[in-house]
């Protein structure tokens, strides 16, 4: 009998965001080509998935691999970071391409792709980092060109003046006008820098150690910035996606904005769900936990779990930005100098699975929506990624629901000598991870040969994904508020017009 499939996943329970059923999955080449009962497995690599949970491979839309930041470079590079991702059941990551000193964004994308190309083990895509909006000659053309290339999202920062990354309100407004014209997404790091710096100045006088990081960033620092970003999204009609949200108040703002039909989405990360700011009080290790924004209070964790349950928080990403204890030691007692970030991509699925699904907060289907389907839709990769469907890439994570691990950083694949979850018992690690049909993790072990460096591919994304979200309140029915008189040929998002206005012409 002729071989029909290269791989057959036999008898597992398939969980998508909407369905649960027992079936075989037939894979030919890189794609799922059949789903059904008793698929013909002659000559195929058969994965016995009986009593196992078969879910789409995780999508982490927010990682920073080998990022030059805070005077050092994040320690997981495109190889160790994507290998760690596969070990944790993640099959696609989205990283960021800095603008640097360029007057365009494409140069950064090309440079970042060069860094990633020979190292990535799983598929990846890139957001730009718009750190010099005023330098862009024609943002609309720039976003259009990037959209055609498959880059559908751009990150802006309301902080990081020291890094030269921060965007002012007029930058954000101009970028949103251009983004909404081409259907691009504006990703936003929302923290209120000026007020935060004022508080940092006050905290520096108090000798609080790493806890100074906490008191200089009270919740209103994030909430005010989120409110402002939502306001500009509402005015321009742009699709806003706030990254790494850490506050309960932020979740409330999203609930209210979405109820009005404003086109906004938000992600949070495991560190904001399962850790709280007590971690900073440990004199020896407190500074390891410094991220930006920082970890907040228990009440914030609870409100964000509720947001995930109810839907206003649509995605759990990680903001992986790994720094070793040696790199963290660079702070030398000054909380403003701690390299901000932590490892995470490898423990994304296990942490959300353990506390969300096993913790009784939501179903495994809902879990799938948070870690695969929603990020795929929002970031314009659906249904190539983010679901189990005939025609989709054969990206799968297969979990034994009864199997747990005690986290020990020495046994994790991440290039890091600590873990925020050290000693914790976590469920939800993959027994098998498949990336475009290739079995990268088999019986819990990474296959070095199959998972060769550079096998991962750049995923071209499109503008349409977010329109497909199934919840009715995500359908953008909100009318932008920029006066119609200002619209017309070249008037919306051409920086030259802005310059003229600035000099009063
Ligand atoms: O602590 C963090 N988040 N490091 C990475 C940079 C960023 O703002 O995402
Ligand atoms: Zn950020
Ligand atoms: Zn980040």
Coordinates of N, CA and C in Angstrom, one line a residue, residues 15-16 20 53 55 273-274 305 308-309 316 348-371 399-402 426-429:
X15 N -7.5 19.2 20.9 CA -8.1 20.4 21.5 C -7.8 21.6 20.6
X16 N -8.8 22.2 20.0 CA -8.6 23.5 19.4 C -9.3 24.6 20.3
X20 N -13.2 19.8 20.9 CA -12.5 18.7 21.6 C -13.0 17.4 21.0
X53 N -3.0 14.9 25.2 CA -3.8 16.0 24.7 C -3.0 16.7 23.5
X55 N -2.5 19.7 21.1 CA -3.0 21.1 20.9 C -2.1 21.7 19.8
X273 N 1.2 37.0 36.3 CA 0.0 36.2 36.7 C 0.3 35.4 38.0
X274 N 1.6 34.9 38.1 CA 1.9 33.9 39.1 C 3.0 34.4 40.1
X305 N -6.1 37.4 35.7 CA -6.7 36.0 35.5 C -8.1 36.2 35.1
X308 N -8.4 37.2 31.6 CA -8.1 36.1 30.6 C -9.4 35.2 30.5
X309 N -10.0 35.0 31.7 CA -11.3 34.2 31.7 C -12.3 34.9 30.9
X316 N -1.5 35.3 26.3 CA -0.4 35.3 27.2 C 0.9 35.1 26.4
X348 N 6.3 29.0 29.3 CA 5.0 29.7 29.0 C 3.8 28.7 29.1
X349 N 3.9 27.6 28.3 CA 2.7 26.7 28.3 C 2.6 26.0 29.6
X350 N 3.7 25.5 30.2 CA 3.5 24.8 31.5 C 2.9 25.7 32.6
X351 N 3.4 27.0 32.7 CA 2.9 27.9 33.7 C 1.4 28.2 33.6
X352 N 1.0 28.5 32.3 CA -0.5 28.8 32.1 C -1.3 27.5 32.2
X353 N -0.8 26.4 31.7 CA -1.5 25.1 31.8 C -1.7 24.8 33.3
X354 N -0.6 24.9 34.1 CA -0.7 24.5 35.5 C -1.7 25.3 36.3
X355 N -1.5 26.7 36.2 CA -2.3 27.5 37.0 C -3.7 27.9 36.4
X356 N -3.7 27.9 35.1 CA -5.0 28.2 34.4 C -5.9 27.0 34.2
X357 N -5.4 26.0 33.6 CA -6.2 24.8 33.2 C -6.4 23.9 34.5
X358 N -5.2 23.5 35.0 CA -5.3 22.6 36.2 C -5.8 23.4 37.4
X359 N -5.5 24.7 37.4 CA -6.0 25.5 38.5 C -7.5 25.8 38.5
X360 N -8.2 25.3 37.4 CA -9.6 25.4 37.3 C -10.1 26.7 36.8
X361 N -9.2 27.5 36.3 CA -9.7 28.9 35.9 C -10.3 28.9 34.5
X362 N -9.9 28.0 33.6 CA -10.5 27.9 32.3 C -10.2 26.6 31.7
X363 N -10.9 26.3 30.6 CA -10.8 25.0 29.9 C -9.5 24.9 29.1
X364 N -9.2 23.7 28.6 CA -8.0 23.5 27.8 C -8.3 24.2 26.4
X365 N -9.5 24.3 26.0 CA -9.8 25.0 24.7 C -9.5 26.5 24.9
X366 N -9.9 27.0 26.0 CA -9.6 28.5 26.2 C -8.1 28.7 26.3
X367 N -7.4 27.8 27.0 CA -6.0 27.8 27.0 C -5.4 27.9 25.6
X368 N -5.9 27.1 24.7 CA -5.4 27.1 23.3 C -5.6 28.4 22.7
X369 N -6.8 29.0 23.0 CA -7.0 30.4 22.4 C -6.0 31.4 22.9
X370 N -5.6 31.3 24.1 CA -4.7 32.3 24.7 C -3.2 32.1 24.3
X371 N -2.8 30.9 24.0 CA -1.4 30.7 23.7 C -1.1 30.3 22.3
X399 N 0.7 16.8 24.9 CA 0.9 16.8 26.4 C 0.3 15.6 27.1
X400 N 1.1 15.1 28.0 CA 0.6 14.1 28.9 C 0.0 14.8 30.2
X401 N -1.3 14.8 30.3 CA -1.9 15.6 31.4 C -1.5 15.2 32.8
X402 N -1.0 13.9 32.9 CA -0.6 13.4 34.3 C 0.9 13.7 34.6
X426 N 5.4 21.9 37.8 CA 4.6 22.4 36.7 C 4.2 21.2 35.8
X427 N 3.0 21.3 35.3 CA 2.4 20.3 34.4 C 2.5 21.0 33.0
X428 N 2.2 20.3 31.9 CA 2.0 20.9 30.6 C 3.2 21.0 29.7
X429 N 4.4 20.4 30.1 CA 5.5 20.3 29.2 C 5.1 19.3 28.1

